[in-house]
Amino acid sequence: MKRIVFFLGLLVPCAILNAQESGPVMKFLKTSHDFGTIKEEGGKAAVDFEVTNTGNAPLIITRVQTSCGCTASFWTKEPIAPNGKGIVSITYDPTNRPGEFSQLVTVFSNALPTGLALSITGTVIPRTKTPEELYRRKIGELGIANVHLSFNRVLIGQEVTDSIKVYNFSDKPMDVTFDRTPKHISVSMKPSKLKPKETGTIIVSYNTKNINDWGFVLDRVRVMPNKENHPNNTISISANIEEDFSKLSEKELANAPRIEFEEISKDFGTVDEGVVIEHKYVFTNTGNSDLIIRKIKASCGCTTAAPDVNVVKPGQQASLTASFRTAGYSGRQSKSITVISNDPKQPSLVLRLSGTVAKK
């Protein structure tokens, strides 16, 4: 009896092994390919992955799933007989994909496992872009890379500088000058005269010492190629001007003003279009020194009256009134009012006025 059990024990693994080897088996000569470095202007790169059916039944590749930038341009559609060979051809398009890449391709078939992963890697050397691509906006024959220059956060008393690249598309020398430049902004051209097909730089300096403003500030400067006034010839320059509280001592912070509103948001419910919504926001200086309201700015469609006082003594209460004219609006509306003060903990505070406007 023990001999019979032992014999059956030998037969079971063999049966399992035979079951595993039955049917189609998809085996690739290689499962990865490194293209190395390829040039973007060289066009698409392709590689063939050779597959062999090492099983005992026909192998059918049902589909090939690729990732971004990668396509399966061809694979063997006919059943691959046992010991037969097939091809999966993978193509990678480097257009507008500079730098390193690593992509996976999954080949599905009637073999187990149903999906087998292939990988391709490489590095795309970007092509040199044409002036037409780099300087899409034109002012006359002057190409400009960017028409908006953002300085983001600029502290009071600080001067910052940035630049914009330009290109002379004409066949003649070009003088580039600037008009309507505010006093806190200086703009210059380097070189002062552009040769034909030459690249230059507009240098912009922003000096907060020369402006009495706070928060988000937007200015526009005219660009004048050869002193000619072309349509759409402005560049916009923005900055978010903030007070520098970083140098305050612990004692100064403890004695600083504090702005506290009774409420920072108001829902006016549902009103008919054309109704004027008004709401008073009440605040108190809970700090230990004078609270100075630097600036109040409302979003589109909303206006805000100046507060009762611009300097609020410690413990004193004040208010400001927001007004929203609903004519021309419908649906859910949300308006904001930004209050800028000398409170070091919250120098910029946003109030909300929201509700629903029923269209007439």
Coordinates of C-alpha atoms in Angstrom, one line a residue:
M1 CA 0.0 0.0 0.0
K2 CA 2.9 2.4 0.9
R3 CA 4.5 1.6 -2.5
I4 CA 1.2 2.6 -4.3
V5 CA 1.0 5.9 -2.4
F6 CA 4.7 6.7 -3.2
F7 CA 4.1 6.0 -6.9
L8 CA 1.1 8.3 -7.0
G9 CA 3.1 10.9 -5.2
L10 CA 5.6 10.8 -8.0
L11 CA 2.9 11.1 -10.7
V12 CA 1.2 14.2 -9.3
P13 CA 4.1 16.6 -9.8
C14 CA 4.7 15.3 -13.3
A15 CA 1.1 15.9 -14.1
I16 CA 1.2 19.4 -12.8
L17 CA 4.4 20.1 -14.8
N18 CA 2.8 18.7 -18.0
A19 CA -0.2 20.9 -17.3
Q20 CA 2.0 24.0 -17.0
E21 CA 3.8 23.3 -20.2
S22 CA 0.6 22.6 -22.2
G23 CA -0.9 25.3 -24.3
P24 CA 0.9 28.4 -25.9
V25 CA 3.8 30.0 -24.1
M26 CA 4.9 33.5 -25.1
K27 CA 8.7 34.1 -24.7
F28 CA 10.5 37.2 -25.9
L29 CA 14.2 37.2 -26.9
K30 CA 14.5 40.4 -24.8
T31 CA 11.9 42.4 -22.8
S32 CA 13.7 45.8 -22.7
H33 CA 15.4 48.1 -25.1
D34 CA 17.5 51.2 -24.6
F35 CA 17.5 53.6 -27.5
G36 CA 20.3 55.6 -26.0
T37 CA 20.2 59.2 -27.2
I38 CA 17.9 60.1 -30.0
K39 CA 17.4 63.5 -31.7
E40 CA 14.0 65.1 -31.6
E41 CA 14.3 66.2 -35.2
G42 CA 15.3 62.6 -36.2
G43 CA 11.6 61.5 -36.0
K44 CA 10.2 58.4 -34.6
A45 CA 12.4 55.6 -33.3
A46 CA 11.4 51.9 -33.6
V47 CA 12.4 48.6 -32.2
D48 CA 11.3 45.0 -33.0
F49 CA 10.8 42.6 -30.1
E50 CA 11.0 39.0 -31.3
V51 CA 8.7 36.5 -29.7
T52 CA 8.8 32.7 -29.8
N53 CA 6.0 30.3 -28.9
T54 CA 7.7 27.7 -26.8
G55 CA 4.4 26.0 -26.0
N56 CA 2.5 23.2 -27.7
A57 CA -0.5 25.1 -29.0
P58 CA -0.9 28.1 -31.3
L59 CA -0.1 31.5 -29.7
I60 CA -2.4 34.5 -30.6
I61 CA -1.4 38.0 -29.7
T62 CA -4.7 39.7 -29.0
R63 CA -3.7 43.3 -28.4
V64 CA -0.8 45.6 -27.4
Q65 CA -1.3 48.3 -24.8
T66 CA 1.1 51.3 -24.9
S67 CA 1.7 54.4 -22.8
C68 CA 2.1 58.1 -23.8
G69 CA 4.2 58.8 -26.8
C70 CA 4.5 55.1 -27.6
T71 CA 2.7 53.1 -30.3
A72 CA 2.7 49.5 -31.4
S73 CA 3.1 50.0 -35.1
F74 CA 2.9 46.3 -35.9
W75 CA 2.6 42.9 -34.3
T76 CA 2.0 39.4 -35.7
K77 CA -1.7 39.0 -36.1
E78 CA -1.7 35.4 -37.4
P79 CA -1.5 32.5 -34.9
I80 CA 2.1 31.6 -34.1
A81 CA 2.6 27.8 -34.3
P82 CA 4.6 26.0 -31.6
N83 CA 8.3 26.9 -32.0
G84 CA 7.3 29.6 -34.4
K85 CA 8.3 33.2 -34.1
G86 CA 6.6 36.6 -34.3
I87 CA 7.3 40.3 -34.0
V88 CA 6.0 43.1 -31.8
S89 CA 7.2 46.4 -33.3
I90 CA 7.2 49.4 -30.9
T91 CA 7.6 53.0 -32.1
Y92 CA 8.4 56.1 -29.9
D93 CA 7.7 59.6 -31.1
P94 CA 10.1 62.1 -29.5
T95 CA 8.3 65.2 -30.8
N96 CA 8.0 67.7 -27.9
R97 CA 9.3 65.2 -25.4
P98 CA 12.8 66.3 -24.6
G99 CA 14.8 64.5 -21.9
E100 CA 14.8 61.0 -20.5
F101 CA 11.9 58.7 -21.1
S102 CA 10.8 55.2 -19.8
Q103 CA 7.8 53.6 -21.2
L104 CA 6.0 50.3 -20.6
V105 CA 4.3 48.2 -23.3
T106 CA 2.0 45.3 -22.3
V107 CA 1.4 42.5 -24.8
F108 CA -1.8 40.4 -24.3
S109 CA -2.2 37.0 -25.7
N110 CA -4.0 33.6 -25.2
A111 CA -1.0 32.4 -23.1
L112 CA -0.6 32.5 -19.4
P113 CA 0.0 35.0 -17.9
T114 CA -2.2 37.0 -20.3
G115 CA -0.2 40.2 -20.1
L116 CA 3.6 40.5 -20.5
A117 CA 5.4 43.8 -20.1
L118 CA 8.1 45.2 -22.4
S119 CA 10.0 48.4 -21.6
I120 CA 11.8 51.0 -23.7
T121 CA 14.1 53.8 -22.4
G122 CA 16.2 56.5 -23.8
T123 CA 17.0 60.2 -23.9
V124 CA 15.7 62.7 -26.4
I125 CA 18.0 65.6 -27.4
P126 CA 15.7 68.5 -28.0
R127 CA 15.8 70.2 -31.4
T128 CA 16.7 73.9 -31.7
K129 CA 13.5 75.8 -31.9
T130 CA 13.0 78.4 -34.7
P131 CA 12.5 82.1 -33.9
E132 CA 8.9 81.7 -35.0
E133 CA 8.3 79.1 -32.2
L134 CA 10.2 81.0 -29.5
Y135 CA 8.7 84.5 -30.2
R136 CA 5.1 83.8 -31.1
R137 CA 3.9 87.3 -30.1
K138 CA 4.9 90.0 -32.5
I139 CA 4.9 93.8 -32.1
G140 CA 5.5 95.0 -35.6
E141 CA 8.6 93.0 -36.6
L142 CA 9.7 92.6 -33.0
G143 CA 9.1 89.1 -31.7
I144 CA 8.6 88.8 -28.0
A145 CA 8.9 85.6 -25.9
N146 CA 6.5 86.7 -23.2
V147 CA 4.1 89.7 -22.8
H148 CA 3.6 89.3 -19.0
L149 CA 6.3 89.6 -16.4
S150 CA 5.4 88.6 -12.8
F151 CA 7.6 89.6 -9.9
N152 CA 5.3 87.7 -7.5
R153 CA 6.2 88.7 -3.9
V154 CA 8.1 92.0 -3.5
L155 CA 8.8 93.6 -0.1
I156 CA 8.5 97.3 0.6
G157 CA 11.9 99.0 0.0
Q158 CA 13.1 96.2 -2.3
E159 CA 14.2 96.4 -5.9
V160 CA 14.0 93.4 -8.1
T161 CA 14.9 92.8 -11.8
D162 CA 13.8 90.4 -14.5
S163 CA 14.0 90.2 -18.3
I164 CA 12.1 89.2 -21.4
K165 CA 13.8 87.9 -24.6
V166 CA 13.0 89.6 -28.0
Y167 CA 14.0 89.0 -31.6
N168 CA 14.3 91.3 -34.6
F169 CA 12.5 89.5 -37.5
S170 CA 13.1 92.4 -39.9
D171 CA 16.0 92.9 -42.3
K172 CA 16.9 96.3 -40.9
P173 CA 18.3 97.5 -37.6
M174 CA 15.7 98.2 -34.9
D175 CA 15.7 100.7 -32.0
V176 CA 13.4 99.5 -29.2
T177 CA 12.1 102.2 -26.8
F178 CA 9.3 102.2 -24.2
D179 CA 6.4 104.5 -23.4
R180 CA 4.1 105.1 -20.4
T181 CA 6.6 103.6 -17.9
P182 CA 5.5 104.3 -14.3
K183 CA 8.1 105.8 -12.0
H184 CA 8.6 102.6 -9.9
I185 CA 9.5 100.6 -13.1
S186 CA 12.5 101.1 -15.3
V187 CA 12.8 99.4 -18.6
S188 CA 15.8 99.2 -20.9
M189 CA 16.9 97.3 -24.0
K190 CA 20.1 95.3 -24.4
P191 CA 21.6 95.9 -26.9
S192 CA 20.1 99.3 -27.4
K193 CA 19.9 98.6 -31.2
L194 CA 19.0 95.2 -32.6
K195 CA 20.7 94.0 -35.8
P196 CA 18.5 92.1 -38.3
K197 CA 17.7 88.6 -37.0
E198 CA 19.3 89.4 -33.7
T199 CA 18.1 88.4 -30.2
G200 CA 18.0 91.0 -27.4
T201 CA 16.7 91.4 -23.9
I202 CA 14.2 93.7 -22.3
I203 CA 15.5 94.4 -18.7
V204 CA 12.8 95.4 -16.2
S205 CA 13.5 96.7 -12.7
Y206 CA 10.8 97.1 -10.1
N207 CA 11.5 99.5 -7.2
T208 CA 8.9 99.5 -4.4
K209 CA 10.6 102.6 -2.9
N210 CA 8.9 104.6 -5.7
I211 CA 5.4 103.4 -5.3
N212 CA 2.8 104.0 -2.5
D213 CA 0.8 100.8 -3.0
W214 CA 0.2 97.4 -1.5
G215 CA -1.0 94.0 -2.5
F216 CA -1.4 93.0 -6.2
V217 CA -0.3 95.8 -8.6
L218 CA -0.5 95.6 -12.4
D219 CA 1.1 98.0 -14.8
R220 CA 1.4 98.1 -18.6
V221 CA 4.2 99.5 -20.6
R222 CA 4.2 100.3 -24.3
V223 CA 6.9 98.7 -26.5
M224 CA 7.8 100.9 -29.4
P225 CA 10.0 99.3 -32.2
N226 CA 11.6 102.2 -34.1
K227 CA 9.2 104.5 -32.2
E228 CA 6.2 103.0 -34.0
N229 CA 3.0 102.6 -32.2
H230 CA 1.6 99.1 -33.1
P231 CA -1.7 97.5 -32.0
N232 CA -1.4 95.3 -28.9
N233 CA 2.0 96.7 -28.1
T234 CA 2.0 96.5 -24.3
I235 CA 3.7 94.2 -21.9
S236 CA 2.1 93.8 -18.4
I237 CA 4.2 93.8 -15.3
S238 CA 2.8 92.7 -12.0
A239 CA 4.0 92.4 -8.4
N240 CA 2.5 91.5 -5.0
I241 CA 3.8 94.2 -2.7
E242 CA 4.1 93.2 0.9
E243 CA 5.4 94.7 4.1
D244 CA 8.4 93.0 5.7
F245 CA 7.6 91.9 9.2
S246 CA 10.5 89.4 9.4
K247 CA 12.8 91.8 11.4
L248 CA 10.3 92.5 14.2
S249 CA 11.4 91.4 17.6
E250 CA 9.2 89.4 20.0
K251 CA 8.4 92.5 21.9
E252 CA 7.4 94.4 18.7
L253 CA 5.2 91.5 17.6
A254 CA 3.6 91.4 21.1
N255 CA 2.8 95.1 20.8
A256 CA 1.7 94.9 17.1
P257 CA -1.9 95.7 16.0
R258 CA -4.4 92.9 15.4
I259 CA -7.4 93.0 13.1
E260 CA -10.4 90.9 14.0
F261 CA -13.6 90.8 12.0
E262 CA -16.9 89.8 13.5
E263 CA -17.5 87.8 10.3
I264 CA -15.4 87.3 7.2
S265 CA -18.1 85.8 5.0
K266 CA -21.7 86.7 4.3
D267 CA -24.3 84.7 2.3
F268 CA -27.0 87.0 1.1
G269 CA -29.3 84.1 0.0
T270 CA -31.2 84.4 -3.2
V271 CA -32.1 87.7 -4.8
D272 CA -33.5 88.9 -8.1
E273 CA -31.1 90.2 -10.7
G274 CA -30.7 94.0 -10.4
V275 CA -30.9 94.1 -6.6
V276 CA -28.0 95.9 -5.0
I277 CA -26.6 93.9 -2.1
E278 CA -24.9 95.8 0.7
H279 CA -23.2 94.4 3.8
K280 CA -21.2 96.0 6.6
Y281 CA -18.2 94.2 7.9
V282 CA -17.3 95.2 11.4
F283 CA -13.8 94.8 12.8
T284 CA -11.8 95.6 16.0
N285 CA -8.2 96.3 16.6
T286 CA -7.4 93.8 19.4
G287 CA -3.7 94.6 19.4
N288 CA -1.6 97.0 21.3
S289 CA -0.7 99.7 18.7
D290 CA -2.4 101.6 15.9
L291 CA -4.0 99.4 13.1
I292 CA -3.4 101.0 9.7
I293 CA -5.7 100.0 6.8
R294 CA -3.3 100.1 3.9
K295 CA -5.6 99.1 1.1
I296 CA -9.0 97.6 0.3
K297 CA -9.6 95.9 -3.1
A298 CA -12.8 94.3 -4.3
S299 CA -13.2 91.7 -7.0
C300 CA -15.2 92.4 -10.3
G301 CA -18.7 93.6 -9.8
C302 CA -18.2 94.5 -6.1
T303 CA -17.3 97.9 -4.7
T304 CA -16.2 98.7 -1.2
A305 CA -16.5 102.0 0.6
A306 CA -13.5 103.2 2.6
P307 CA -13.6 102.2 6.3
D308 CA -14.9 104.6 8.9
V309 CA -11.3 105.4 9.8
N310 CA -8.0 104.4 8.2
V311 CA -6.1 104.3 11.6
V312 CA -7.8 102.3 14.3
K313 CA -6.7 102.7 17.8
P314 CA -6.2 99.7 20.1
G315 CA -9.6 98.5 21.3
Q316 CA -11.4 100.7 18.8
Q317 CA -14.0 99.3 16.4
A318 CA -14.5 100.3 12.8
S319 CA -16.4 99.0 9.7
L320 CA -16.4 98.9 5.9
T321 CA -19.3 98.4 3.6
A322 CA -19.3 96.1 0.5
S323 CA -21.7 96.6 -2.3
F324 CA -22.6 94.2 -5.1
R325 CA -24.6 95.3 -8.1
T326 CA -26.3 92.1 -9.4
A327 CA -27.4 93.5 -12.7
G328 CA -26.0 91.3 -15.5
Y329 CA -25.2 88.4 -13.1
S330 CA -27.1 85.1 -12.6
G331 CA -26.5 81.9 -10.7
R332 CA -24.2 81.4 -7.8
Q333 CA -21.9 84.3 -7.1
S334 CA -19.0 84.8 -4.8
K335 CA -17.2 88.2 -4.5
S336 CA -14.1 88.9 -2.5
I337 CA -12.8 91.9 -0.7
T338 CA -9.1 92.0 0.2
V339 CA -8.1 94.0 3.2
I340 CA -4.4 94.9 3.6
S341 CA -3.2 96.2 7.0
N342 CA -0.1 96.5 9.2
D343 CA -1.2 93.4 11.2
P344 CA 1.9 91.2 11.0
K345 CA 0.0 88.0 11.6
Q346 CA -2.5 88.5 8.8
P347 CA -1.5 91.5 6.7
S348 CA -3.8 90.4 3.9
L349 CA -7.3 89.2 4.8
V350 CA -10.0 88.1 2.4
L351 CA -13.7 88.8 3.0
R352 CA -16.4 86.9 1.1
L353 CA -19.8 88.1 -0.1
S354 CA -21.8 85.3 -1.8
G355 CA -25.3 84.2 -2.8
T356 CA -27.5 83.3 -5.7
V357 CA -28.8 85.7 -8.3
A358 CA -32.1 84.7 -9.9
K359 CA -32.2 85.8 -13.6
K360 CA -35.2 87.9 -14.5

